[in-house]
Amino acid sequence: MPSAVMSNDDTLPSPPMGASPLTGSRPAAPLAGVVRVPGDKSISHRALMLGALAVGRTEITGLLEGEDVLRTAAALRAMGAAIVRGEDGTWLVDGVGVGGLAEPDDVIDLGNSGTSARLLLGILASHPFTAFVTGDASLRRRPMGRVITPLSRFGALFHGREGGRLPLAVTGATSPVPIAYRLPVPSAQVKSAVLLAGLNTPGETSVVEPQATRDHTERMLGHFGGKVTVEAEPGGGRRITVTGQPELIAAPIIVPGDPSSAAFPLVAALIVPGSQVTIANVGLNPSRTGLLLCLEEMGADITLENRREAGGEPVADLKVRAGALKGADIPPERAPSMIDEYPILAVAAACARGRTVMHGLAELRVKESDRLAGIAEGLSRCGVRVRVEGDDLIVEGDGNSPAGGAMIETQLDHRMAMAFLVLGLAASQPVRIDDARPIATSFPDFVPLMSRLGVVFQEGV
Ligand code: S3P
C-alpha cells in the first residue's frame, strides 16, 4: 500500500502497475480565475466519425485531444479516413463517403472508450467486412449486448465473449435491412449506434427513446446534410428517423467546451469557501444540463453569462461563487441529462447540509467502473454518511467539511478520479486517488487547469 497514513483501511490492494497516485487537499487560498475547459467528448467523437463518412474535407475546431477521442481517430484512420492535426490545432478529416470504410488490417484497440466502441460498432454493422475490436480492462468488462442486439437485426454478425463483451469480431451486413428499435435503456450510445448503422442501409431506420438522451448525433447528421427527423412520441419520448445512404457533405465543426468536464472546476469552486471562478465556453445543450439544475436547487450561485451559439450548440460562460449548499431530491427522469455527473454531484452533496437523494441510477453500474458502488464506497471511506437503496444513492451532509483522509481506488475511471480529487479540496484531511492516469481519457489538462485556479495536487506515494 502506498501510504498507510492516507488510508483508513489496511486491507486495500496495491495500486495498479505504473500507477500515478495524486492527492487533493485544501488549497492555501480560495479558487480564483477564468478557465476554458476542453472540447466536448461526445461531440468530438461524432465530428470525427461523420467527417470520415462525408465526402470532402471537414475542419474541426476545438476537438478534445483526450485519449478516448484519439482512439476514435486512430480507428477511422485504420479504415481509410485521412485524419490529421494542423499546426494551429484544427483537425482535418478527409472522408471516404457513407459506406466507404475499408477492412482494418489489425485489431482495433479502443482503450477506455465506450463511446468509440458502441458508435463504431454501429458504423461497422453496415460495412461488409470483418473487424476485431478490443479495449482496456474497463472497456472489456462493459456490456456490448445492448448494441449487438439491435445491430444484429440489420444483418451484422458478432462473435464476442460471454455477455457480448470485448474482444469481439463483427462482420457487417452485405445487404443491411433497416430496423425500427425502441431503446430498452436510456442510452445515447445505443441510439447513435443504430442511427449510424442506418446510414449505410437503404430505407428508413428509426429509434424510439422513451426518455430524451443527448442528441449530438441527430444534430450533427443534419449539419452534414443527412436526412433526420425527430418526432414527439405519444406518452413522452422521441422517435428519430434517419434516411439511409445519403451523401454526407463535409462541414466545418466548432466543438464547444464539455459540460461534463466543466463540472469538476465548477463544483470545486462551489465547495472551497470564498472561491470565485469563471468557466468559459461551456456547452449548454439542454440534453446535458441536468447538473446545473440540481446545483441550482441546492442553492448554488452560478450565473450564465455571454449566452451564444457555437457550431449549432448553445454555449455560455459560467460564473461560479462558493456558498452553502443544501440537500435536494433528484428525480430519475433527470438522469440522462447528467449521467456522467453523478460522481461530482455526490461530492457536492457530501459538502451540503441535509439529505440528497439521487433516484434511478442503474446505468451508473455499467460505466467505466461501477460508479454507484464506487461513489458509496469512496464517500464512506471519507467519513460521509451514504447508502445505496436499490438504484438510489442517498448522501447525508451536515454542512461541515467531510473528514477525508482516505485512499480511493479509481478503477480506470477518469470521472471517479477527478471527483475524489475535488472532494479533497474541501475535506478536513487530504484525499488520495491511487491512479490519476485515466484522467487523460477525457480531460488531459485537468491538473494544469486546476492549478491556474490555485489548486496544487500532490504527486507520488
Ligand atoms: C455518451 C453517452 C453516455 C455517456 C458517455 C458518452 C455519448 O453513455 O455516459 O460518457 O457520447 O453518447 P450512455 O449512452 O451509455 O448513457
Tab-separated table of C-alpha atoms and ligand atoms in Angstrom:
chain	number	residue	atom	x	y	z
A	1	MET	CA	0.000	0.000	0.000
A	2	PRO	CA	1.443	3.373	-0.995
A	3	SER	CA	0.844	5.260	2.218
A	4	ALA	CA	-0.517	3.937	5.463
A	5	VAL	CA	-1.106	7.496	6.643
A	6	MET	CA	-3.506	8.217	3.800
A	7	SER	CA	-5.743	5.235	4.241
A	8	ASN	CA	-8.248	4.247	6.870
A	9	ASP	CA	-8.375	0.685	5.520
A	10	ASP	CA	-5.395	-1.634	5.882
A	11	THR	CA	-6.901	-4.261	3.575
A	12	LEU	CA	-6.606	-2.112	0.448
A	13	PRO	CA	-4.870	-3.748	-2.507
A	14	SER	CA	-1.785	-2.146	-4.052
A	15	PRO	CA	-2.369	0.433	-6.790
A	16	PRO	CA	-2.184	-0.765	-10.415
A	17	MET	CA	1.251	-1.263	-12.012
A	18	GLY	CA	2.785	2.018	-13.131
A	19	ALA	CA	0.006	3.908	-11.371
A	20	SER	CA	0.303	7.591	-10.733
A	21	PRO	CA	-1.193	8.453	-7.321
A	22	LEU	CA	-2.371	12.015	-6.742
A	23	THR	CA	-3.678	13.840	-3.685
A	24	GLY	CA	-6.200	16.625	-3.337
A	25	SER	CA	-6.019	18.789	-0.217
A	26	ARG	CA	-7.295	22.125	0.982
A	27	PRO	CA	-5.816	24.933	-1.118
A	28	ALA	CA	-3.988	27.760	0.607
A	29	ALA	CA	-6.439	30.316	-0.794
A	30	PRO	CA	-9.899	30.341	-2.404
A	31	LEU	CA	-10.029	29.336	-6.075
A	32	ALA	CA	-9.970	32.294	-8.444
A	33	GLY	CA	-9.599	32.915	-12.158
A	34	VAL	CA	-11.013	32.269	-15.603
A	35	VAL	CA	-10.526	28.926	-17.339
A	36	ARG	CA	-11.693	27.273	-20.540
A	37	VAL	CA	-12.468	23.567	-20.414
A	38	PRO	CA	-11.519	21.260	-23.313
A	39	GLY	CA	-13.840	20.298	-26.158
A	40	ASP	CA	-16.905	18.135	-25.654
A	41	LYS	CA	-16.026	14.448	-25.782
A	42	SER	CA	-19.327	13.273	-27.265
A	43	ILE	CA	-19.279	15.914	-29.987
A	44	SER	CA	-15.599	15.280	-30.755
A	45	HIS	CA	-16.167	11.548	-31.399
A	46	ARG	CA	-19.122	12.286	-33.647
A	47	ALA	CA	-17.290	15.012	-35.581
A	48	LEU	CA	-14.507	12.567	-36.477
A	49	MET	CA	-16.918	9.760	-37.349
A	50	LEU	CA	-19.260	11.806	-39.508
A	51	GLY	CA	-16.307	13.634	-41.050
A	52	ALA	CA	-14.882	10.232	-42.006
A	53	LEU	CA	-18.214	9.253	-43.621
A	54	ALA	CA	-18.664	12.531	-45.508
A	55	VAL	CA	-17.414	13.492	-48.928
A	56	GLY	CA	-14.770	16.227	-48.779
A	57	ARG	CA	-12.674	17.777	-46.013
A	58	THR	CA	-14.172	18.504	-42.594
A	59	GLU	CA	-12.385	21.077	-40.450
A	60	ILE	CA	-12.847	20.627	-36.713
A	61	THR	CA	-12.013	23.440	-34.277
A	62	GLY	CA	-11.730	22.730	-30.552
A	63	LEU	CA	-11.594	18.926	-30.839
A	64	LEU	CA	-10.948	17.246	-27.490
A	65	GLU	CA	-7.457	15.772	-27.700
A	66	GLY	CA	-8.116	13.213	-24.972
A	67	GLU	CA	-7.162	9.561	-25.258
A	68	ASP	CA	-10.717	8.392	-25.977
A	69	VAL	CA	-11.123	10.687	-28.960
A	70	LEU	CA	-7.648	9.866	-30.243
A	71	ARG	CA	-8.690	6.190	-30.209
A	72	THR	CA	-11.637	7.032	-32.458
A	73	ALA	CA	-9.323	8.931	-34.810
A	74	ALA	CA	-6.881	6.003	-34.971
A	75	ALA	CA	-9.684	3.503	-35.658
A	76	LEU	CA	-11.077	5.601	-38.501
A	77	ARG	CA	-7.594	6.037	-39.968
A	78	ALA	CA	-7.123	2.269	-39.845
A	79	MET	CA	-10.245	2.014	-42.024
A	80	GLY	CA	-9.177	4.507	-44.670
A	81	ALA	CA	-10.115	8.018	-43.492
A	82	ALA	CA	-7.315	10.612	-43.602
A	83	ILE	CA	-7.242	12.472	-40.291
A	84	VAL	CA	-4.536	14.980	-39.380
A	85	ARG	CA	-3.993	17.688	-36.804
A	86	GLY	CA	-2.992	21.014	-38.342
A	87	GLU	CA	-0.325	23.189	-36.723
A	88	ASP	CA	-2.979	25.619	-35.483
A	89	GLY	CA	-4.763	22.812	-33.610
A	90	THR	CA	-7.507	22.440	-36.214
A	91	TRP	CA	-8.237	18.817	-37.168
A	92	LEU	CA	-8.778	17.927	-40.818
A	93	VAL	CA	-10.736	14.855	-41.850
A	94	ASP	CA	-10.857	13.703	-45.466
A	95	GLY	CA	-13.874	11.430	-45.585
A	96	VAL	CA	-14.472	8.324	-47.655
A	97	GLY	CA	-18.253	8.743	-48.086
A	98	VAL	CA	-21.075	6.732	-46.489
A	99	GLY	CA	-20.250	3.017	-46.756
A	100	GLY	CA	-16.701	3.763	-47.942
A	101	LEU	CA	-14.646	2.473	-44.985
A	102	ALA	CA	-12.248	-0.424	-45.669
A	103	GLU	CA	-11.366	-3.537	-43.655
A	104	PRO	CA	-8.752	-2.714	-40.979
A	105	ASP	CA	-5.697	-4.970	-41.168
A	106	ASP	CA	-5.235	-5.255	-37.410
A	107	VAL	CA	-7.262	-5.395	-34.214
A	108	ILE	CA	-8.867	-2.046	-33.333
A	109	ASP	CA	-7.988	-1.152	-29.739
A	110	LEU	CA	-10.397	1.425	-28.305
A	111	GLY	CA	-8.700	1.767	-24.924
A	112	ASN	CA	-11.121	3.013	-22.255
A	113	SER	CA	-13.688	4.480	-24.642
A	114	GLY	CA	-17.240	3.134	-24.511
A	115	THR	CA	-18.441	5.802	-26.938
A	116	SER	CA	-15.852	4.776	-29.549
A	117	ALA	CA	-16.789	1.123	-29.124
A	118	ARG	CA	-20.565	1.440	-29.315
A	119	LEU	CA	-20.689	4.046	-32.086
A	120	LEU	CA	-18.038	2.357	-34.234
A	121	LEU	CA	-19.805	-1.000	-33.898
A	122	GLY	CA	-22.852	0.800	-35.322
A	123	ILE	CA	-20.862	2.051	-38.303
A	124	LEU	CA	-19.244	-1.370	-38.813
A	125	ALA	CA	-22.619	-3.193	-38.726
A	126	SER	CA	-23.442	-1.973	-42.241
A	127	HIS	CA	-19.938	-2.222	-43.761
A	128	PRO	CA	-19.460	-5.661	-45.399
A	129	PHE	CA	-16.139	-6.717	-43.852
A	130	THR	CA	-14.853	-8.213	-40.623
A	131	ALA	CA	-13.181	-6.170	-37.895
A	132	PHE	CA	-11.806	-7.197	-34.497
A	133	VAL	CA	-12.382	-4.793	-31.641
A	134	THR	CA	-10.927	-4.697	-28.124
A	135	GLY	CA	-10.234	-2.277	-25.285
A	136	ASP	CA	-8.655	-1.919	-21.844
A	137	ALA	CA	-9.704	-3.915	-18.764
A	138	SER	CA	-12.530	-1.453	-18.020
A	139	LEU	CA	-13.960	-1.492	-21.549
A	140	ARG	CA	-13.667	-5.286	-21.766
A	141	ARG	CA	-15.933	-5.521	-18.714
A	142	ARG	CA	-18.668	-3.284	-20.167
A	143	PRO	CA	-21.808	-4.678	-21.818
A	144	MET	CA	-21.886	-4.602	-25.607
A	145	GLY	CA	-25.026	-6.770	-25.809
A	146	ARG	CA	-27.048	-3.553	-25.731
A	147	VAL	CA	-25.717	-2.647	-29.207
A	148	ILE	CA	-25.257	-6.197	-30.521
A	149	THR	CA	-28.994	-6.901	-30.138
A	150	PRO	CA	-30.243	-4.128	-32.452
A	151	LEU	CA	-27.231	-4.241	-34.796
A	152	SER	CA	-27.728	-7.970	-35.419
A	153	ARG	CA	-31.158	-7.107	-36.775
A	154	PHE	CA	-29.503	-5.146	-39.601
A	155	GLY	CA	-27.855	-8.459	-40.560
A	156	ALA	CA	-24.468	-7.954	-38.875
A	157	LEU	CA	-22.763	-10.925	-37.194
A	158	PHE	CA	-20.962	-10.695	-33.850
A	159	HIS	CA	-18.694	-13.132	-32.063
A	160	GLY	CA	-17.857	-11.940	-28.612
A	161	ARG	CA	-17.200	-13.154	-25.102
A	162	GLU	CA	-19.957	-14.062	-22.694
A	163	GLY	CA	-22.452	-11.183	-22.484
A	164	GLY	CA	-21.156	-9.879	-25.832
A	165	ARG	CA	-18.093	-8.415	-24.153
A	166	LEU	CA	-14.926	-7.319	-25.959
A	167	PRO	CA	-12.779	-8.533	-27.594
A	168	LEU	CA	-15.260	-9.247	-30.332
A	169	ALA	CA	-15.394	-9.726	-34.074
A	170	VAL	CA	-18.036	-8.006	-36.162
A	171	THR	CA	-18.889	-8.844	-39.747
A	172	GLY	CA	-21.046	-6.107	-41.204
A	173	ALA	CA	-24.141	-6.934	-43.266
A	174	THR	CA	-23.657	-7.178	-47.048
A	175	SER	CA	-27.294	-6.208	-47.646
A	176	PRO	CA	-28.347	-4.453	-44.431
A	177	VAL	CA	-32.043	-4.110	-43.683
A	178	PRO	CA	-33.428	-1.062	-41.879
A	179	ILE	CA	-34.924	-1.511	-38.434
A	180	ALA	CA	-37.234	0.248	-36.011
A	181	TYR	CA	-35.922	-0.040	-32.469
A	182	ARG	CA	-37.221	1.023	-29.076
A	183	LEU	CA	-34.401	1.620	-26.595
A	184	PRO	CA	-34.717	-0.632	-23.537
A	185	VAL	CA	-32.243	1.579	-21.641
A	186	PRO	CA	-31.869	5.371	-21.938
A	187	SER	CA	-28.565	5.413	-23.819
A	188	ALA	CA	-27.326	7.920	-26.377
A	189	GLN	CA	-24.632	5.438	-27.341
A	190	VAL	CA	-27.146	2.754	-28.281
A	191	LYS	CA	-29.348	5.279	-30.087
A	192	SER	CA	-26.335	6.567	-32.010
A	193	ALA	CA	-25.096	3.064	-32.883
A	194	VAL	CA	-28.456	2.263	-34.501
A	195	LEU	CA	-28.641	5.590	-36.368
A	196	LEU	CA	-25.078	5.195	-37.651
A	197	ALA	CA	-25.796	1.631	-38.833
A	198	GLY	CA	-28.853	3.070	-40.588
A	199	LEU	CA	-26.638	5.450	-42.555
A	200	ASN	CA	-25.354	2.764	-44.941
A	201	THR	CA	-28.675	0.923	-45.012
A	202	PRO	CA	-31.269	1.600	-47.715
A	203	GLY	CA	-34.622	2.891	-46.417
A	204	GLU	CA	-35.564	4.409	-43.069
A	205	THR	CA	-34.111	3.350	-39.725
A	206	SER	CA	-35.817	4.653	-36.620
A	207	VAL	CA	-35.140	4.671	-32.905
A	208	VAL	CA	-37.681	5.428	-30.209
A	209	GLU	CA	-36.256	6.709	-26.947
A	210	PRO	CA	-38.697	6.768	-24.031
A	211	GLN	CA	-36.504	9.380	-22.284
A	212	ALA	CA	-34.571	12.043	-24.183
A	213	THR	CA	-30.798	11.418	-24.234
A	214	ARG	CA	-28.056	13.637	-25.650
A	215	ASP	CA	-28.882	14.459	-29.262
A	216	HIS	CA	-25.490	15.331	-30.759
A	217	THR	CA	-25.671	12.563	-33.375
A	218	GLU	CA	-29.007	13.785	-34.726
A	219	ARG	CA	-27.909	17.413	-34.743
A	220	MET	CA	-24.635	16.673	-36.472
A	221	LEU	CA	-26.169	14.370	-39.089
A	222	GLY	CA	-28.409	17.275	-40.079
A	223	HIS	CA	-25.363	19.582	-40.155
A	224	PHE	CA	-23.680	17.232	-42.675
A	225	GLY	CA	-26.774	17.246	-44.924
A	226	GLY	CA	-28.225	13.910	-43.754
A	227	LYS	CA	-31.974	13.449	-43.600
A	228	VAL	CA	-33.063	13.059	-39.977
A	229	THR	CA	-36.461	13.659	-38.468
A	230	VAL	CA	-37.302	13.883	-34.776
A	231	GLU	CA	-40.923	13.448	-33.675
A	232	ALA	CA	-42.508	13.505	-30.236
A	233	GLU	CA	-43.888	10.124	-29.191
A	234	PRO	CA	-47.295	9.831	-27.592
A	235	GLY	CA	-46.721	9.480	-23.835
A	236	GLY	CA	-43.328	11.239	-23.958
A	237	GLY	CA	-40.023	10.400	-25.579
A	238	ARG	CA	-38.983	10.830	-29.200
A	239	ARG	CA	-38.761	8.922	-32.458
A	240	ILE	CA	-35.643	9.669	-34.505
A	241	THR	CA	-35.613	8.511	-38.124
A	242	VAL	CA	-32.657	8.551	-40.483
A	243	THR	CA	-32.908	8.002	-44.228
A	244	GLY	CA	-30.143	5.680	-45.369
A	245	GLN	CA	-27.423	6.112	-47.974
A	246	PRO	CA	-27.364	9.902	-48.125
A	247	GLU	CA	-24.367	11.763	-49.456
A	248	LEU	CA	-22.980	13.461	-46.382
A	249	ILE	CA	-21.124	16.629	-47.277
A	250	ALA	CA	-18.103	17.750	-45.257
A	251	ALA	CA	-18.966	20.699	-42.994
A	252	PRO	CA	-16.942	22.739	-40.503
A	253	ILE	CA	-17.468	21.860	-36.837
A	254	ILE	CA	-16.779	24.036	-33.809
A	255	VAL	CA	-16.703	21.868	-30.676
A	256	PRO	CA	-17.988	23.652	-27.553
A	257	GLY	CA	-16.422	23.090	-24.114
A	258	ASP	CA	-17.535	19.891	-22.386
A	259	PRO	CA	-20.120	20.475	-19.628
A	260	SER	CA	-19.130	17.108	-18.131
A	261	SER	CA	-15.542	18.370	-17.726
A	262	ALA	CA	-16.658	21.843	-16.596
A	263	ALA	CA	-18.494	20.073	-13.752
A	264	PHE	CA	-15.207	19.460	-11.841
A	265	PRO	CA	-13.849	23.028	-11.548
A	266	LEU	CA	-17.462	24.158	-11.118
A	267	VAL	CA	-18.118	22.039	-8.028
A	268	ALA	CA	-14.591	22.744	-6.755
A	269	ALA	CA	-15.384	26.480	-6.846
A	270	LEU	CA	-18.690	25.903	-5.039
A	271	ILE	CA	-17.239	23.928	-2.133
A	272	VAL	CA	-13.974	25.788	-1.433
A	273	PRO	CA	-15.087	28.773	0.697
A	274	GLY	CA	-14.535	32.200	-0.806
A	275	SER	CA	-13.922	30.953	-4.360
A	276	GLN	CA	-14.966	32.874	-7.440
A	277	VAL	CA	-14.303	31.299	-10.825
A	278	THR	CA	-15.451	31.755	-14.414
A	279	ILE	CA	-15.561	28.757	-16.730
A	280	ALA	CA	-15.730	29.989	-20.307
A	281	ASN	CA	-17.366	28.462	-23.380
A	282	VAL	CA	-19.341	25.641	-21.779
A	283	GLY	CA	-21.781	23.687	-23.976
A	284	LEU	CA	-25.349	24.018	-22.709
A	285	ASN	CA	-27.243	21.605	-24.937
A	286	PRO	CA	-30.456	21.008	-22.946
A	287	SER	CA	-29.804	17.257	-23.037
A	288	ARG	CA	-26.656	17.895	-20.927
A	289	THR	CA	-27.662	20.463	-18.313
A	290	GLY	CA	-29.137	18.304	-15.531
A	291	LEU	CA	-26.253	19.042	-13.157
A	292	LEU	CA	-26.780	22.805	-13.385
A	293	LEU	CA	-30.439	22.330	-12.499
A	294	CYS	CA	-29.553	20.189	-9.466
A	295	LEU	CA	-26.907	22.620	-8.223
A	296	GLU	CA	-29.347	25.493	-8.607
A	297	GLU	CA	-31.878	23.558	-6.490
A	298	MET	CA	-29.118	23.032	-3.926
A	299	GLY	CA	-28.673	26.804	-3.698
A	300	ALA	CA	-25.512	27.198	-5.797
A	301	ASP	CA	-24.562	30.648	-7.034
A	302	ILE	CA	-23.984	30.136	-10.772
A	303	THR	CA	-24.639	32.846	-13.372
A	304	LEU	CA	-24.733	32.172	-17.096
A	305	GLU	CA	-23.044	34.992	-18.985
A	306	ASN	CA	-22.461	35.715	-22.645
A	307	ARG	CA	-25.005	33.148	-23.896
A	308	ARG	CA	-24.492	32.378	-27.584
A	309	GLU	CA	-24.487	29.652	-30.262
A	310	ALA	CA	-21.293	27.933	-31.408
A	311	GLY	CA	-21.302	25.224	-34.063
A	312	GLY	CA	-25.063	24.680	-33.720
A	313	GLU	CA	-24.909	24.190	-29.928
A	314	PRO	CA	-25.848	26.713	-27.186
A	315	VAL	CA	-22.860	27.829	-25.061
A	316	ALA	CA	-22.252	30.286	-22.214
A	317	ASP	CA	-19.652	31.303	-19.637
A	318	LEU	CA	-20.412	30.107	-16.106
A	319	LYS	CA	-19.615	32.479	-13.255
A	320	VAL	CA	-19.462	30.483	-10.034
A	321	ARG	CA	-19.270	31.688	-6.413
A	322	ALA	CA	-18.776	29.441	-3.399
A	323	GLY	CA	-21.565	29.266	-0.857
A	324	ALA	CA	-23.556	26.976	1.401
A	325	LEU	CA	-25.373	24.140	-0.400
A	326	LYS	CA	-28.435	22.250	0.778
A	327	GLY	CA	-29.585	18.701	0.015
A	328	ALA	CA	-32.002	18.020	-2.846
A	329	ASP	CA	-34.200	15.288	-4.267
A	330	ILE	CA	-33.037	14.426	-7.795
A	331	PRO	CA	-35.713	12.727	-9.911
A	332	PRO	CA	-34.877	9.671	-12.037
A	333	GLU	CA	-36.011	11.289	-15.293
A	334	ARG	CA	-33.176	13.787	-14.960
A	335	ALA	CA	-30.526	11.052	-15.125
A	336	PRO	CA	-29.923	11.003	-18.907
A	337	SER	CA	-29.157	14.750	-18.907
A	338	MET	CA	-26.436	14.358	-16.265
A	339	ILE	CA	-25.468	10.707	-16.433
A	340	ASP	CA	-21.718	11.382	-16.201
A	341	GLU	CA	-22.099	13.988	-13.449
A	342	TYR	CA	-23.255	11.850	-10.512
A	343	PRO	CA	-19.773	11.294	-9.020
A	344	ILE	CA	-19.179	15.047	-8.752
A	345	LEU	CA	-22.788	15.759	-7.724
A	346	ALA	CA	-22.309	13.268	-4.896
A	347	VAL	CA	-19.222	15.242	-3.826
A	348	ALA	CA	-21.294	18.454	-3.765
A	349	ALA	CA	-23.979	16.583	-1.780
A	350	ALA	CA	-21.355	15.421	0.735
A	351	CYS	CA	-20.459	19.069	1.391
A	352	ALA	CA	-24.104	20.219	1.573
A	353	ARG	CA	-26.376	20.413	4.591
A	354	GLY	CA	-29.168	17.853	4.521
A	355	ARG	CA	-30.113	14.759	2.592
A	356	THR	CA	-29.606	14.414	-1.153
A	357	VAL	CA	-31.410	11.520	-2.810
A	358	MET	CA	-30.403	10.660	-6.386
A	359	HIS	CA	-33.012	8.367	-7.865
A	360	GLY	CA	-32.776	5.860	-10.699
A	361	LEU	CA	-29.016	5.326	-11.101
A	362	ALA	CA	-28.983	1.763	-12.503
A	363	GLU	CA	-26.940	2.883	-15.538
A	364	LEU	CA	-24.089	4.015	-13.263
A	365	ARG	CA	-23.281	0.350	-12.679
A	366	VAL	CA	-22.096	-0.097	-16.294
A	367	LYS	CA	-19.920	2.979	-16.736
A	368	GLU	CA	-16.094	2.957	-16.830
A	369	SER	CA	-16.464	1.399	-13.368
A	370	ASP	CA	-19.473	0.556	-11.196
A	371	ARG	CA	-19.923	4.165	-10.156
A	372	LEU	CA	-22.856	3.531	-7.870
A	373	ALA	CA	-20.797	1.183	-5.701
A	374	GLY	CA	-17.628	3.260	-6.121
A	375	ILE	CA	-19.195	6.555	-5.021
A	376	ALA	CA	-20.764	4.938	-1.946
A	377	GLU	CA	-17.529	3.169	-1.009
A	378	GLY	CA	-15.334	6.229	-1.583
A	379	LEU	CA	-17.577	8.677	0.279
A	380	SER	CA	-17.945	6.309	3.164
A	381	ARG	CA	-14.149	5.966	3.420
A	382	CYS	CA	-14.071	9.759	3.583
A	383	GLY	CA	-16.410	9.735	6.578
A	384	VAL	CA	-19.589	10.718	4.711
A	385	ARG	CA	-22.921	9.113	5.611
A	386	VAL	CA	-24.010	7.462	2.395
A	387	ARG	CA	-26.052	4.461	1.318
A	388	VAL	CA	-27.410	2.742	-1.771
A	389	GLU	CA	-31.057	1.673	-1.731
A	390	GLY	CA	-31.967	-0.262	-4.857
A	391	ASP	CA	-30.913	2.083	-7.683
A	392	ASP	CA	-30.928	5.190	-5.488
A	393	LEU	CA	-27.978	6.899	-3.834
A	394	ILE	CA	-28.552	8.750	-0.588
A	395	VAL	CA	-25.966	11.174	0.776
A	396	GLU	CA	-26.406	12.830	4.166
A	397	GLY	CA	-24.428	16.032	4.527
A	398	ASP	CA	-24.158	18.021	7.737
A	399	GLY	CA	-22.889	21.181	6.113
A	400	ASN	CA	-19.402	20.668	7.581
A	401	SER	CA	-16.271	19.504	5.777
A	402	PRO	CA	-16.208	15.747	5.158
A	403	ALA	CA	-13.412	14.018	7.092
A	404	GLY	CA	-11.428	12.803	4.034
A	405	GLY	CA	-8.116	11.134	4.878
A	406	ALA	CA	-8.712	8.148	2.615
A	407	MET	CA	-7.226	6.401	-0.405
A	408	ILE	CA	-9.670	5.896	-3.294
A	409	GLU	CA	-9.283	3.206	-5.953
A	410	THR	CA	-10.272	4.774	-9.243
A	411	GLN	CA	-10.569	1.525	-11.229
A	412	LEU	CA	-9.649	3.017	-14.623
A	413	ASP	CA	-12.411	5.622	-14.224
A	414	HIS	CA	-11.485	9.216	-15.069
A	415	ARG	CA	-14.591	10.789	-13.537
A	416	MET	CA	-14.203	8.970	-10.223
A	417	ALA	CA	-10.567	10.129	-10.145
A	418	MET	CA	-11.439	13.801	-10.685
A	419	ALA	CA	-14.467	13.764	-8.367
A	420	PHE	CA	-12.483	12.464	-5.382
A	421	LEU	CA	-9.576	14.841	-6.012
A	422	VAL	CA	-12.131	17.666	-5.846
A	423	LEU	CA	-13.543	16.260	-2.599
A	424	GLY	CA	-10.025	16.525	-1.146
A	425	LEU	CA	-10.130	20.317	-1.715
A	426	ALA	CA	-12.918	20.680	0.847
A	427	ALA	CA	-12.232	17.758	3.211
A	428	SER	CA	-10.545	18.142	6.609
A	429	GLN	CA	-7.830	15.646	5.607
A	430	PRO	CA	-6.401	15.095	2.091
A	431	VAL	CA	-7.986	12.576	-0.274
A	432	ARG	CA	-5.633	10.466	-2.361
A	433	ILE	CA	-6.514	8.573	-5.537
A	434	ASP	CA	-4.467	5.503	-6.456
A	435	ASP	CA	-4.123	6.351	-10.136
A	436	ALA	CA	-4.582	9.639	-11.975
A	437	ARG	CA	-3.687	8.296	-15.417
A	438	PRO	CA	-7.316	7.681	-16.523
A	439	ILE	CA	-7.981	11.436	-16.314
A	440	ALA	CA	-6.231	11.799	-19.687
A	441	THR	CA	-9.058	9.928	-21.412
A	442	SER	CA	-11.374	12.946	-21.187
A	443	PHE	CA	-9.542	15.870	-19.552
A	444	PRO	CA	-5.792	15.741	-20.229
A	445	ASP	CA	-5.309	19.289	-18.913
A	446	PHE	CA	-7.241	18.811	-15.676
A	447	VAL	CA	-4.222	19.234	-13.378
A	448	PRO	CA	-2.747	22.350	-15.105
A	449	LEU	CA	-6.233	23.880	-15.446
A	450	MET	CA	-6.909	23.426	-11.740
A	451	SER	CA	-3.503	24.889	-10.947
A	452	ARG	CA	-4.489	28.043	-12.837
A	453	LEU	CA	-7.291	28.365	-10.268
A	454	GLY	CA	-4.809	27.958	-7.402
A	455	VAL	CA	-5.104	24.201	-6.762
A	456	VAL	CA	-1.953	22.148	-6.327
A	457	PHE	CA	-2.427	18.372	-6.359
A	458	GLN	CA	0.436	16.443	-4.781
A	459	GLU	CA	2.044	13.643	-6.790
A	460	GLY	CA	3.687	10.457	-5.615
A	461	VAL	CA	3.072	7.928	-2.902
B	1	S3P	C1	-22.225	9.232	-24.330
B	1	S3P	C2	-23.356	8.738	-23.749
B	1	S3P	C3	-23.426	8.313	-22.338
B	1	S3P	C4	-22.268	8.875	-21.521
B	1	S3P	C5	-20.961	8.732	-22.226
B	1	S3P	C6	-20.988	9.461	-23.568
B	1	S3P	C7	-22.250	9.572	-25.771
B	1	S3P	O1	-23.358	6.906	-22.284
B	1	S3P	O2	-22.211	8.222	-20.263
B	1	S3P	O3	-19.910	9.267	-21.449
B	1	S3P	O4	-21.327	10.259	-26.243
B	1	S3P	O5	-23.210	9.174	-26.445
B	1	S3P	P1	-24.699	6.003	-22.388
B	1	S3P	O6	-25.247	6.151	-23.740
B	1	S3P	O7	-24.222	4.611	-22.120
B	1	S3P	O8	-25.606	6.522	-21.306
